[in-house]
mmCIF file of C-alpha atoms in Angstrom:
data_model
loop_
_atom_site.group_PDB
_atom_site.id
_atom_site.type_symbol
_atom_site.label_atom_id
_atom_site.label_comp_id
_atom_site.label_asym_id
_atom_site.label_seq_id
_atom_site.Cartn_x
_atom_site.Cartn_y
_atom_site.Cartn_z
ATOM 1 C CA MET A 901 -21.353 -19.930 8.827
ATOM 2 C CA GLN A 902 -21.996 -19.057 5.199
ATOM 3 C CA ILE A 903 -21.769 -15.952 3.036
ATOM 4 C CA LYS A 904 -25.328 -14.760 2.458
ATOM 5 C CA THR A 905 -25.038 -11.401 0.676
ATOM 6 C CA ILE A 906 -22.352 -9.349 -1.068
ATOM 7 C CA LYS A 907 -22.650 -5.667 -1.924
ATOM 8 C CA ALA A 908 -20.141 -3.551 -3.823
ATOM 9 C CA TYR A 909 -19.930 0.238 -3.912
ATOM 10 C CA ARG A 910 -17.966 2.708 -5.987
ATOM 11 C CA VAL A 911 -16.630 5.638 -3.923
ATOM 12 C CA VAL A 912 -14.591 8.384 -5.576
ATOM 13 C CA GLN A 913 -12.194 9.893 -3.017
ATOM 14 C CA PRO A 914 -10.694 13.278 -4.059
ATOM 15 C CA PHE A 915 -7.321 14.221 -2.596
ATOM 16 C CA VAL A 916 -7.146 16.854 0.146
ATOM 17 C CA ASP A 917 -4.020 18.452 -1.310
ATOM 18 C CA GLY A 918 -5.080 18.359 -4.964
ATOM 19 C CA PRO A 919 -3.462 16.308 -7.745
ATOM 20 C CA TYR A 920 -0.916 13.644 -6.806
ATOM 21 C CA ARG A 921 2.044 14.002 -9.157
ATOM 22 C CA MET A 922 4.724 11.493 -10.059
ATOM 23 C CA SER A 923 7.461 11.705 -12.673
ATOM 24 C CA LYS A 924 6.821 11.664 -16.432
ATOM 25 C CA GLY A 925 3.528 13.492 -16.186
ATOM 26 C CA ARG A 926 1.755 10.781 -14.208
ATOM 27 C CA VAL A 927 -0.996 12.444 -12.154
ATOM 28 C CA ALA A 928 -4.143 11.420 -10.286
ATOM 29 C CA ASP A 929 -6.893 13.558 -8.736
ATOM 30 C CA CYS A 930 -8.479 10.910 -6.518
ATOM 31 C CA PHE A 931 -8.685 7.311 -5.419
ATOM 32 C CA ASP A 932 -11.472 5.533 -7.335
ATOM 33 C CA ALA A 933 -12.354 2.893 -4.768
ATOM 34 C CA VAL A 934 -14.387 -0.293 -4.720
ATOM 35 C CA ILE A 935 -15.758 -1.061 -1.267
ATOM 36 C CA VAL A 936 -17.208 -4.514 -0.587
ATOM 37 C CA ALA A 937 -19.563 -5.614 2.186
ATOM 38 C CA ILE A 938 -19.875 -9.365 2.817
ATOM 39 C CA THR A 939 -22.600 -10.486 5.253
ATOM 40 C CA SER A 940 -22.943 -13.962 6.732
ATOM 41 C CA ASP A 941 -26.100 -15.903 7.522
ATOM 42 C CA SER A 942 -25.435 -15.067 11.181
ATOM 43 C CA GLY A 943 -25.738 -11.351 10.408
ATOM 44 C CA VAL A 944 -22.073 -10.367 10.722
ATOM 45 C CA THR A 945 -20.708 -8.020 8.040
ATOM 46 C CA GLY A 946 -17.097 -7.649 6.957
ATOM 47 C CA TRP A 947 -15.726 -4.808 4.860
ATOM 48 C CA GLY A 948 -12.997 -4.606 2.232
ATOM 49 C CA GLU A 949 -11.617 -1.853 0.022
ATOM 50 C CA MET A 950 -9.389 -1.544 -3.029
ATOM 51 C CA ALA A 951 -8.414 1.663 -4.849
ATOM 52 C CA PRO A 952 -5.864 1.983 -7.665
ATOM 53 C CA LEU A 953 -3.755 5.138 -7.944
ATOM 54 C CA GLY A 954 -4.934 6.069 -11.433
ATOM 55 C CA ASN A 955 -4.336 3.701 -14.335
ATOM 56 C CA PHE A 956 -0.575 4.268 -14.442
ATOM 57 C CA TYR A 957 0.766 3.117 -11.105
ATOM 58 C CA SER A 958 0.165 -0.627 -11.200
ATOM 59 C CA ALA A 959 -1.510 -3.269 -13.358
ATOM 60 C CA ALA A 960 -4.915 -2.373 -11.955
ATOM 61 C CA PHE A 961 -7.647 0.020 -12.974
ATOM 62 C CA PRO A 962 -10.953 1.001 -11.354
ATOM 63 C CA ALA A 963 -13.295 -0.158 -14.112
ATOM 64 C CA GLY A 964 -11.541 -3.529 -14.183
ATOM 65 C CA THR A 965 -12.004 -3.908 -10.444
ATOM 66 C CA ARG A 966 -15.711 -3.214 -10.640
ATOM 67 C CA ALA A 967 -16.205 -5.617 -13.542
ATOM 68 C CA GLY A 968 -14.173 -8.362 -11.861
ATOM 69 C CA VAL A 969 -15.992 -8.174 -8.525
ATOM 70 C CA VAL A 970 -19.279 -8.761 -10.370
ATOM 71 C CA GLU A 971 -17.777 -11.882 -11.978
ATOM 72 C CA ILE A 972 -16.292 -13.365 -8.795
ATOM 73 C CA ALA A 973 -18.859 -12.523 -6.096
ATOM 74 C CA PRO A 974 -21.579 -15.022 -7.121
ATOM 75 C CA HIS A 975 -19.137 -17.894 -6.611
ATOM 76 C CA LEU A 976 -18.630 -16.881 -2.962
ATOM 77 C CA ILE A 977 -22.280 -17.125 -1.936
ATOM 78 C CA GLY A 978 -22.704 -20.098 0.415
ATOM 79 C CA GLN A 979 -18.981 -20.335 1.234
ATOM 80 C CA ASP A 980 -17.654 -20.141 4.800
ATOM 81 C CA PRO A 981 -15.916 -16.732 5.032
ATOM 82 C CA ARG A 982 -13.668 -18.065 7.796
ATOM 83 C CA GLY A 983 -12.101 -20.541 5.368
ATOM 84 C CA LEU A 984 -9.731 -17.874 4.117
ATOM 85 C CA ALA A 985 -7.295 -20.090 2.239
ATOM 86 C CA GLY A 986 -10.174 -21.885 0.537
ATOM 87 C CA ILE A 987 -11.787 -18.579 -0.449
ATOM 88 C CA GLY A 988 -8.522 -17.573 -2.088
ATOM 89 C CA ARG A 989 -8.205 -20.830 -3.992
ATOM 90 C CA LEU A 990 -11.805 -20.576 -5.154
ATOM 91 C CA MET A 991 -11.315 -17.038 -6.468
ATOM 92 C CA ASP A 992 -8.177 -18.141 -8.327
ATOM 93 C CA THR A 993 -10.067 -21.094 -9.803
ATOM 94 C CA VAL A 994 -13.017 -19.123 -11.147
ATOM 95 C CA PHE A 995 -11.040 -16.016 -12.175
ATOM 96 C CA LYS A 996 -7.438 -16.451 -13.271
ATOM 97 C CA GLY A 997 -4.956 -13.704 -12.421
ATOM 98 C CA HIS A 998 -5.910 -10.093 -11.663
ATOM 99 C CA PRO A 999 -5.134 -10.272 -7.928
ATOM 100 C CA TYR A 1000 -6.172 -6.651 -7.335
ATOM 101 C CA ILE A 1001 -9.799 -7.544 -8.136
ATOM 102 C CA LYS A 1002 -9.814 -10.148 -5.357
ATOM 103 C CA SER A 1003 -8.252 -7.914 -2.721
ATOM 104 C CA ALA A 1004 -11.375 -6.213 -1.323
ATOM 105 C CA LEU A 1005 -13.264 -9.528 -1.242
ATOM 106 C CA ASP A 1006 -10.424 -11.226 0.638
ATOM 107 C CA MET A 1007 -10.139 -8.278 3.048
ATOM 108 C CA ALA A 1008 -13.867 -8.369 3.769
ATOM 109 C CA CYS A 1009 -13.662 -12.083 4.622
ATOM 110 C CA TRP A 1010 -10.815 -11.422 7.081
ATOM 111 C CA ASP A 1011 -12.791 -8.616 8.704
ATOM 112 C CA LEU A 1012 -15.897 -10.810 8.917
ATOM 113 C CA ALA A 1013 -13.968 -13.752 10.378
ATOM 114 C CA ALA A 1014 -12.340 -11.580 13.044
ATOM 115 C CA ARG A 1015 -15.651 -9.892 13.926
ATOM 116 C CA ALA A 1016 -17.327 -13.302 14.235
ATOM 117 C CA ALA A 1017 -14.548 -14.383 16.602
ATOM 118 C CA ASP A 1018 -14.864 -11.062 18.491
ATOM 119 C CA VAL A 1019 -11.137 -10.311 18.187
ATOM 120 C CA PRO A 1020 -9.218 -7.504 16.472
ATOM 121 C CA LEU A 1021 -7.823 -8.437 13.078
ATOM 122 C CA VAL A 1022 -4.292 -7.857 14.405
ATOM 123 C CA THR A 1023 -4.777 -10.866 16.695
ATOM 124 C CA MET A 1024 -5.531 -13.165 13.754
ATOM 125 C CA LEU A 1025 -2.517 -11.774 11.865
ATOM 126 C CA GLY A 1026 -0.034 -12.887 14.508
ATOM 127 C CA GLY A 1027 -0.609 -10.525 17.414
ATOM 128 C CA ARG A 1028 0.069 -6.891 18.158
ATOM 129 C CA GLU A 1029 3.784 -6.065 18.278
ATOM 130 C CA SER A 1030 3.506 -2.398 19.343
ATOM 131 C CA ASP A 1031 0.902 0.273 20.007
ATOM 132 C CA MET A 1032 1.734 2.585 17.093
ATOM 133 C CA ALA A 1033 3.591 2.528 13.774
ATOM 134 C CA GLU A 1034 5.610 5.505 12.584
ATOM 135 C CA THR A 1035 4.228 7.056 9.423
ATOM 136 C CA TYR A 1036 5.815 8.765 6.431
ATOM 137 C CA ARG A 1037 4.474 11.384 4.058
ATOM 138 C CA VAL A 1038 5.090 11.966 0.370
ATOM 139 C CA VAL A 1039 6.815 14.897 -1.307
ATOM 140 C CA THR A 1040 5.227 14.690 -4.739
ATOM 141 C CA HIS A 1041 6.956 15.613 -7.983
ATOM 142 C CA GLY A 1042 7.173 19.350 -8.699
ATOM 143 C CA THR A 1043 9.527 22.292 -8.972
ATOM 144 C CA LEU A 1044 12.464 22.739 -6.600
ATOM 145 C CA ASP A 1045 10.636 25.419 -4.625
ATOM 146 C CA GLN A 1046 7.386 23.440 -4.462
ATOM 147 C CA MET A 1047 9.069 20.282 -3.209
ATOM 148 C CA ALA A 1048 11.261 22.081 -0.659
ATOM 149 C CA ALA A 1049 8.267 24.039 0.656
ATOM 150 C CA LEU A 1050 6.138 20.898 0.952
ATOM 151 C CA ALA A 1051 8.946 19.069 2.767
ATOM 152 C CA LYS A 1052 9.291 21.935 5.241
ATOM 153 C CA ARG A 1053 5.537 21.953 5.879
ATOM 154 C CA ILE A 1054 5.433 18.204 6.479
ATOM 155 C CA ILE A 1055 8.295 18.384 8.971
ATOM 156 C CA ALA A 1056 6.695 21.385 10.700
ATOM 157 C CA GLU A 1057 3.550 19.291 11.152
ATOM 158 C CA GLY A 1058 5.529 16.712 13.132
ATOM 159 C CA CYS A 1059 6.400 14.028 10.578
ATOM 160 C CA ARG A 1060 9.991 12.792 10.513
ATOM 161 C CA ARG A 1061 9.957 10.541 7.456
ATOM 162 C CA LEU A 1062 9.685 11.662 3.822
ATOM 163 C CA GLN A 1063 9.270 9.782 0.572
ATOM 164 C CA VAL A 1064 10.549 12.044 -2.197
ATOM 165 C CA LYS A 1065 9.266 11.280 -5.690
ATOM 166 C CA VAL A 1066 11.969 11.037 -8.373
ATOM 167 C CA GLY A 1067 12.173 9.011 -11.591
ATOM 168 C CA GLY A 1068 11.985 11.839 -14.128
ATOM 169 C CA ASN A 1069 14.818 13.802 -15.707
ATOM 170 C CA VAL A 1070 17.829 12.634 -13.717
ATOM 171 C CA HIS A 1071 19.628 15.968 -13.434
ATOM 172 C CA ASP A 1072 16.412 17.739 -12.398
ATOM 173 C CA ASP A 1073 15.743 15.062 -9.786
ATOM 174 C CA ILE A 1074 19.261 15.425 -8.409
ATOM 175 C CA ASP A 1075 18.491 19.106 -7.863
ATOM 176 C CA ARG A 1076 15.056 18.300 -6.376
ATOM 177 C CA VAL A 1077 16.395 15.864 -3.789
ATOM 178 C CA THR A 1078 19.270 18.169 -2.926
ATOM 179 C CA ALA A 1079 16.782 20.999 -2.346
ATOM 180 C CA VAL A 1080 14.551 18.833 -0.165
ATOM 181 C CA ALA A 1081 17.451 17.474 1.896
ATOM 182 C CA SER A 1082 18.740 21.018 2.425
ATOM 183 C CA ALA A 1083 15.303 22.209 3.583
ATOM 184 C CA VAL A 1084 14.783 19.667 6.388
ATOM 185 C CA PRO A 1085 16.729 18.645 9.513
ATOM 186 C CA LYS A 1086 19.569 16.185 8.966
ATOM 187 C CA SER A 1087 17.764 13.698 11.206
ATOM 188 C CA THR A 1088 14.913 13.417 8.669
ATOM 189 C CA VAL A 1089 14.529 9.945 7.170
ATOM 190 C CA ILE A 1090 14.377 10.264 3.374
ATOM 191 C CA PHE A 1091 13.349 7.670 0.799
ATOM 192 C CA CYS A 1092 13.928 8.497 -2.875
ATOM 193 C CA ASP A 1093 11.215 6.663 -4.807
ATOM 194 C CA ALA A 1094 11.547 6.480 -8.591
ATOM 195 C CA ASN A 1095 8.503 4.213 -9.012
ATOM 196 C CA ALA A 1096 10.464 2.135 -11.546
ATOM 197 C CA GLY A 1097 10.917 5.229 -13.721
ATOM 198 C CA TRP A 1098 14.602 4.875 -14.638
ATOM 199 C CA THR A 1099 16.923 2.692 -16.638
ATOM 200 C CA PRO A 1100 19.909 1.312 -14.719
ATOM 201 C CA TYR A 1101 22.085 3.920 -16.472
ATOM 202 C CA GLN A 1102 19.917 6.758 -15.165
ATOM 203 C CA ALA A 1103 19.640 5.267 -11.681
ATOM 204 C CA ARG A 1104 23.424 4.966 -11.443
ATOM 205 C CA GLN A 1105 23.787 8.597 -12.550
ATOM 206 C CA PHE A 1106 21.433 9.692 -9.778
ATOM 207 C CA ALA A 1107 23.039 7.509 -7.118
ATOM 208 C CA ASP A 1108 26.547 8.681 -7.972
ATOM 209 C CA ALA A 1109 25.597 12.380 -7.887
ATOM 210 C CA THR A 1110 23.753 12.117 -4.559
ATOM 211 C CA ARG A 1111 26.253 10.108 -2.524
ATOM 212 C CA GLY A 1112 26.492 12.937 0.002
ATOM 213 C CA ILE A 1113 22.780 12.738 0.901
ATOM 214 C CA ASP A 1114 21.510 10.201 3.422
ATOM 215 C CA TYR A 1115 18.527 8.353 1.884
ATOM 216 C CA THR A 1116 17.128 4.940 1.025
ATOM 217 C CA PHE A 1117 16.727 4.183 -2.686
ATOM 218 C CA GLU A 1118 13.274 2.846 -3.566
ATOM 219 C CA GLN A 1119 12.499 0.939 -6.795
ATOM 220 C CA PRO A 1120 14.684 2.843 -9.259
ATOM 221 C CA CYS A 1121 14.095 0.451 -12.182
ATOM 222 C CA THR A 1122 11.420 -1.935 -13.427
ATOM 223 C CA THR A 1123 12.778 -5.471 -13.142
ATOM 224 C CA ILE A 1124 14.478 -7.240 -10.267
ATOM 225 C CA GLU A 1125 17.564 -7.787 -12.438
ATOM 226 C CA GLU A 1126 17.790 -4.096 -13.374
ATOM 227 C CA ASN A 1127 17.533 -3.058 -9.740
ATOM 228 C CA MET A 1128 20.163 -5.627 -8.820
ATOM 229 C CA SER A 1129 22.554 -4.103 -11.358
ATOM 230 C CA VAL A 1130 22.130 -0.743 -9.614
ATOM 231 C CA ARG A 1131 22.470 -2.260 -6.154
ATOM 232 C CA ARG A 1132 25.900 -3.655 -7.008
ATOM 233 C CA MET A 1133 27.360 -0.134 -7.081
ATOM 234 C CA LEU A 1134 25.093 1.398 -4.442
ATOM 235 C CA ASP A 1135 26.348 2.475 -1.023
ATOM 236 C CA LYS A 1136 22.824 3.008 0.323
ATOM 237 C CA PRO A 1137 19.962 0.716 1.390
ATOM 238 C CA MET A 1138 17.489 -0.306 -1.311
ATOM 239 C CA VAL A 1139 13.787 -1.061 -0.982
ATOM 240 C CA LEU A 1140 11.735 -2.707 -3.717
ATOM 241 C CA ASP A 1141 8.016 -2.092 -4.160
ATOM 242 C CA GLU A 1142 6.674 -2.583 -7.692
ATOM 243 C CA SER A 1143 8.814 -5.720 -8.070
ATOM 244 C CA VAL A 1144 7.049 -7.473 -5.178
ATOM 245 C CA ILE A 1145 4.106 -9.023 -7.015
ATOM 246 C CA SER A 1146 4.116 -12.541 -5.529
ATOM 247 C CA LEU A 1147 5.809 -14.909 -3.092
ATOM 248 C CA GLU A 1148 7.955 -16.159 -5.969
ATOM 249 C CA ALA A 1149 9.127 -12.634 -6.788
ATOM 250 C CA MET A 1150 9.983 -11.986 -3.148
ATOM 251 C CA LEU A 1151 12.041 -15.186 -3.043
ATOM 252 C CA ASP A 1152 13.878 -14.126 -6.232
ATOM 253 C CA ILE A 1153 14.711 -10.793 -4.597
ATOM 254 C CA HIS A 1154 16.099 -12.651 -1.596
ATOM 255 C CA ARG A 1155 18.064 -15.128 -3.693
ATOM 256 C CA LEU A 1156 19.751 -12.328 -5.639
ATOM 257 C CA GLY A 1157 20.253 -10.092 -2.607
ATOM 258 C CA ALA A 1158 18.511 -7.339 -4.569
ATOM 259 C CA ALA A 1159 17.042 -5.388 -1.632
ATOM 260 C CA ASP A 1160 17.240 -4.673 2.078
ATOM 261 C CA GLY A 1161 13.544 -3.946 2.425
ATOM 262 C CA LEU A 1162 10.204 -4.577 0.747
ATOM 263 C CA THR A 1163 7.022 -2.552 0.394
ATOM 264 C CA LEU A 1164 4.025 -4.891 0.285
ATOM 265 C CA LYS A 1165 0.897 -3.531 -1.384
ATOM 266 C CA ILE A 1166 -2.233 -5.422 -0.280
ATOM 267 C CA SER A 1167 -4.105 -5.115 -3.573
ATOM 268 C CA ARG A 1168 -1.068 -5.859 -5.721
ATOM 269 C CA LEU A 1169 -0.673 -9.174 -3.883
ATOM 270 C CA GLY A 1170 -4.376 -10.036 -3.940
ATOM 271 C CA GLY A 1171 -5.488 -9.277 -0.406
ATOM 272 C CA VAL A 1172 -4.686 -9.740 3.262
ATOM 273 C CA THR A 1173 -4.115 -13.507 2.931
ATOM 274 C CA ARG A 1174 -1.178 -13.291 0.548
ATOM 275 C CA THR A 1175 0.188 -10.112 2.099
ATOM 276 C CA ARG A 1176 0.380 -11.812 5.462
ATOM 277 C CA GLN A 1177 2.004 -14.909 3.941
ATOM 278 C CA ILE A 1178 4.677 -12.937 2.098
ATOM 279 C CA ARG A 1179 5.196 -10.628 5.094
ATOM 280 C CA ASP A 1180 5.847 -13.526 7.442
ATOM 281 C CA VAL A 1181 8.299 -15.282 5.114
ATOM 282 C CA ALA A 1182 10.069 -12.005 4.328
ATOM 283 C CA VAL A 1183 10.464 -11.222 8.029
ATOM 284 C CA ASP A 1184 12.027 -14.640 8.612
ATOM 285 C CA LEU A 1185 14.404 -13.996 5.692
ATOM 286 C CA GLY A 1186 15.578 -10.746 7.276
ATOM 287 C CA PHE A 1187 13.873 -8.079 5.165
ATOM 288 C CA MET A 1188 12.667 -4.758 6.522
ATOM 289 C CA ILE A 1189 8.953 -4.418 5.778
ATOM 290 C CA THR A 1190 6.437 -1.727 4.922
ATOM 291 C CA VAL A 1191 2.804 -2.802 4.510
ATOM 292 C CA GLU A 1192 0.553 -0.417 2.618
ATOM 293 C CA ASP A 1193 -1.598 -0.347 -0.514
ATOM 294 C CA THR A 1194 -2.243 1.545 -3.721
ATOM 295 C CA GLY A 1195 -4.896 3.713 -2.064
ATOM 296 C CA GLY A 1196 -8.158 3.906 -0.156
ATOM 297 C CA ALA A 1197 -9.792 5.508 2.865
ATOM 298 C CA GLU A 1198 -10.621 4.230 6.363
ATOM 299 C CA ILE A 1199 -11.267 0.574 5.482
ATOM 300 C CA ASP A 1200 -8.054 0.005 3.561
ATOM 301 C CA THR A 1201 -5.998 2.095 5.984
ATOM 302 C CA ALA A 1202 -7.293 0.007 8.876
ATOM 303 C CA ALA A 1203 -6.165 -3.182 7.120
ATOM 304 C CA MET A 1204 -2.729 -1.646 6.516
ATOM 305 C CA ALA A 1205 -2.515 -0.633 10.178
ATOM 306 C CA HIS A 1206 -3.396 -4.143 11.442
ATOM 307 C CA LEU A 1207 -0.816 -5.715 9.125
ATOM 308 C CA SER A 1208 1.796 -3.128 10.106
ATOM 309 C CA LEU A 1209 1.319 -3.521 13.847
ATOM 310 C CA SER A 1210 1.446 -7.322 13.600
ATOM 311 C CA THR A 1211 4.843 -6.994 11.888
ATOM 312 C CA PRO A 1212 7.760 -7.270 14.361
ATOM 313 C CA GLU A 1213 8.790 -3.740 15.308
ATOM 314 C CA GLU A 1214 12.450 -4.380 14.580
ATOM 315 C CA ARG A 1215 11.534 -5.404 11.019
ATOM 316 C CA ARG A 1216 8.997 -2.622 10.364
ATOM 317 C CA LEU A 1217 9.998 0.397 8.301
ATOM 318 C CA HIS A 1218 6.950 2.663 8.432
ATOM 319 C CA ALA A 1219 3.275 3.026 7.516
ATOM 320 C CA ILE A 1220 1.050 5.563 5.784
ATOM 321 C CA ALA A 1221 -2.323 7.080 6.738
ATOM 322 C CA PHE A 1222 -4.183 7.077 3.425
ATOM 323 C CA HIS A 1223 -7.506 8.070 5.004
ATOM 324 C CA GLU A 1224 -5.977 11.479 5.725
ATOM 325 C CA TRP A 1225 -5.269 11.976 2.007
ATOM 326 C CA VAL A 1226 -8.914 12.143 0.943
ATOM 327 C CA THR A 1227 -11.832 14.532 1.416
ATOM 328 C CA VAL A 1228 -14.570 11.926 1.918
ATOM 329 C CA ARG A 1229 -15.339 9.778 4.928
ATOM 330 C CA THR A 1230 -16.532 6.187 4.723
ATOM 331 C CA ALA A 1231 -16.409 5.087 8.361
ATOM 332 C CA LYS A 1232 -16.267 6.184 11.972
ATOM 333 C CA ASN A 1233 -13.587 5.117 14.431
ATOM 334 C CA ALA A 1234 -10.805 5.486 11.841
ATOM 335 C CA PRO A 1235 -7.224 4.400 12.549
ATOM 336 C CA PRO A 1236 -5.979 6.963 15.099
ATOM 337 C CA VAL A 1237 -3.100 9.213 14.062
ATOM 338 C CA THR A 1238 -1.133 11.026 16.751
ATOM 339 C CA GLY A 1239 1.662 13.207 15.466
ATOM 340 C CA SER A 1240 3.730 10.990 13.189
ATOM 341 C CA HIS A 1241 2.318 7.681 14.455
ATOM 342 C CA MET A 1242 -0.727 5.593 13.557
ATOM 343 C CA GLY A 1243 -2.525 2.956 15.595
ATOM 344 C CA ILE A 1244 -5.473 0.636 15.073
ATOM 345 C CA PRO A 1245 -9.096 1.312 16.035
ATOM 346 C CA ASP A 1246 -10.609 -0.402 19.052
ATOM 347 C CA GLY A 1247 -13.035 -3.203 18.345
ATOM 348 C CA PRO A 1248 -13.264 -6.559 16.591
ATOM 349 C CA GLY A 1249 -12.142 -7.078 13.007
ATOM 350 C CA LEU A 1250 -10.812 -3.944 11.355
ATOM 351 C CA GLY A 1251 -12.260 -1.990 14.272
ATOM 352 C CA ILE A 1252 -13.912 0.638 12.096
ATOM 353 C CA ASP A 1253 -17.626 1.418 11.915
ATOM 354 C CA VAL A 1254 -18.558 1.759 8.241
ATOM 355 C CA ASP A 1255 -21.556 3.987 7.538
ATOM 356 C CA PRO A 1256 -23.321 2.605 4.417
ATOM 357 C CA SER A 1257 -25.172 5.908 3.997
ATOM 358 C CA LEU A 1258 -21.829 7.525 3.121
ATOM 359 C CA LEU A 1259 -21.203 5.035 0.307
ATOM 360 C CA GLY A 1260 -24.189 5.713 -1.928
ATOM 361 C CA LYS A 1261 -26.117 3.050 -3.803
ATOM 362 C CA PRO A 1262 -24.344 -0.281 -4.476
ATOM 363 C CA PHE A 1263 -23.401 -0.881 -8.111
ATOM 364 C CA PHE A 1264 -23.739 -4.618 -7.443
ATOM 365 C CA GLU A 1265 -25.674 -6.724 -4.959
ATOM 366 C CA ILE A 1266 -26.283 -10.459 -4.691
ATOM 367 C CA GLY A 1267 -27.904 -12.725 -2.133
#
């Protein structure tokens, strides 16, 4: 089997609930996605997707993704898409760094390989560990009243897990989290996510003032060492996200004892191949795991769901249904969401049925 054609589409995906706000004025109105279709000489097509959250969230930006896919794709023509490790090495050889650019291409190869084998992707990722994964929803940065009202609405809609955005003015964020915690049942699972927005001094201020609230601290500072300095005085679990950029970084986190859990972003790591590798090692090392991404619709959410449900249930934290965030549709048979749980679609590969007519005209095509 060989790769015969590659098409790439740009799909702007506006948010259902309006602008997504983080601390320090960081805001995005949409996911600006690149969707890739890779077709083999046997006529099987695999799909991949990558979408940064603005230009501020990670070292990735939409225009860079589009430009990079055009550079890499010609080198993949004629390659066996089932040789997933070799595809990864080839992409790293012809295009150094920038793992986010390679993510959709890698994902499409996984989808194609699983469809060719007529098995769900979850089977190739280690097997299905449970039927559904529990999801969380985000309380974005805003005023006390806005955040408390949003938290109440989310809980009323059946979700039991909240990620509360912090990382701005410490004293204001103390008040915000206190307001949110007071507005929801005590059984609500709360993560306080600073998105690396604080210095260790600020993070310690926040942690000390909120000792009476039950939450998990998520990525308060930028570097592993800074987060470790906070963890030394912390009496709560800590999860790292932005720090997990490679297998080597994950092993450093383990060596230092800097976290209890990890959030693995598919595009940040370069695709399904490396996410699965790091996930499996991290599970064996005892970490709790969340698998998600920086954004996307049905294609990317399906990949997250397959990776989540192939993670041992006792090591899985939660998942997120990104396709419910956006106003556009890219595929039928999306990952099913029932209440606060998400499953995987029926069918081979990712299980979704992408409708190319919903994607517009490709910005790139070869083969």
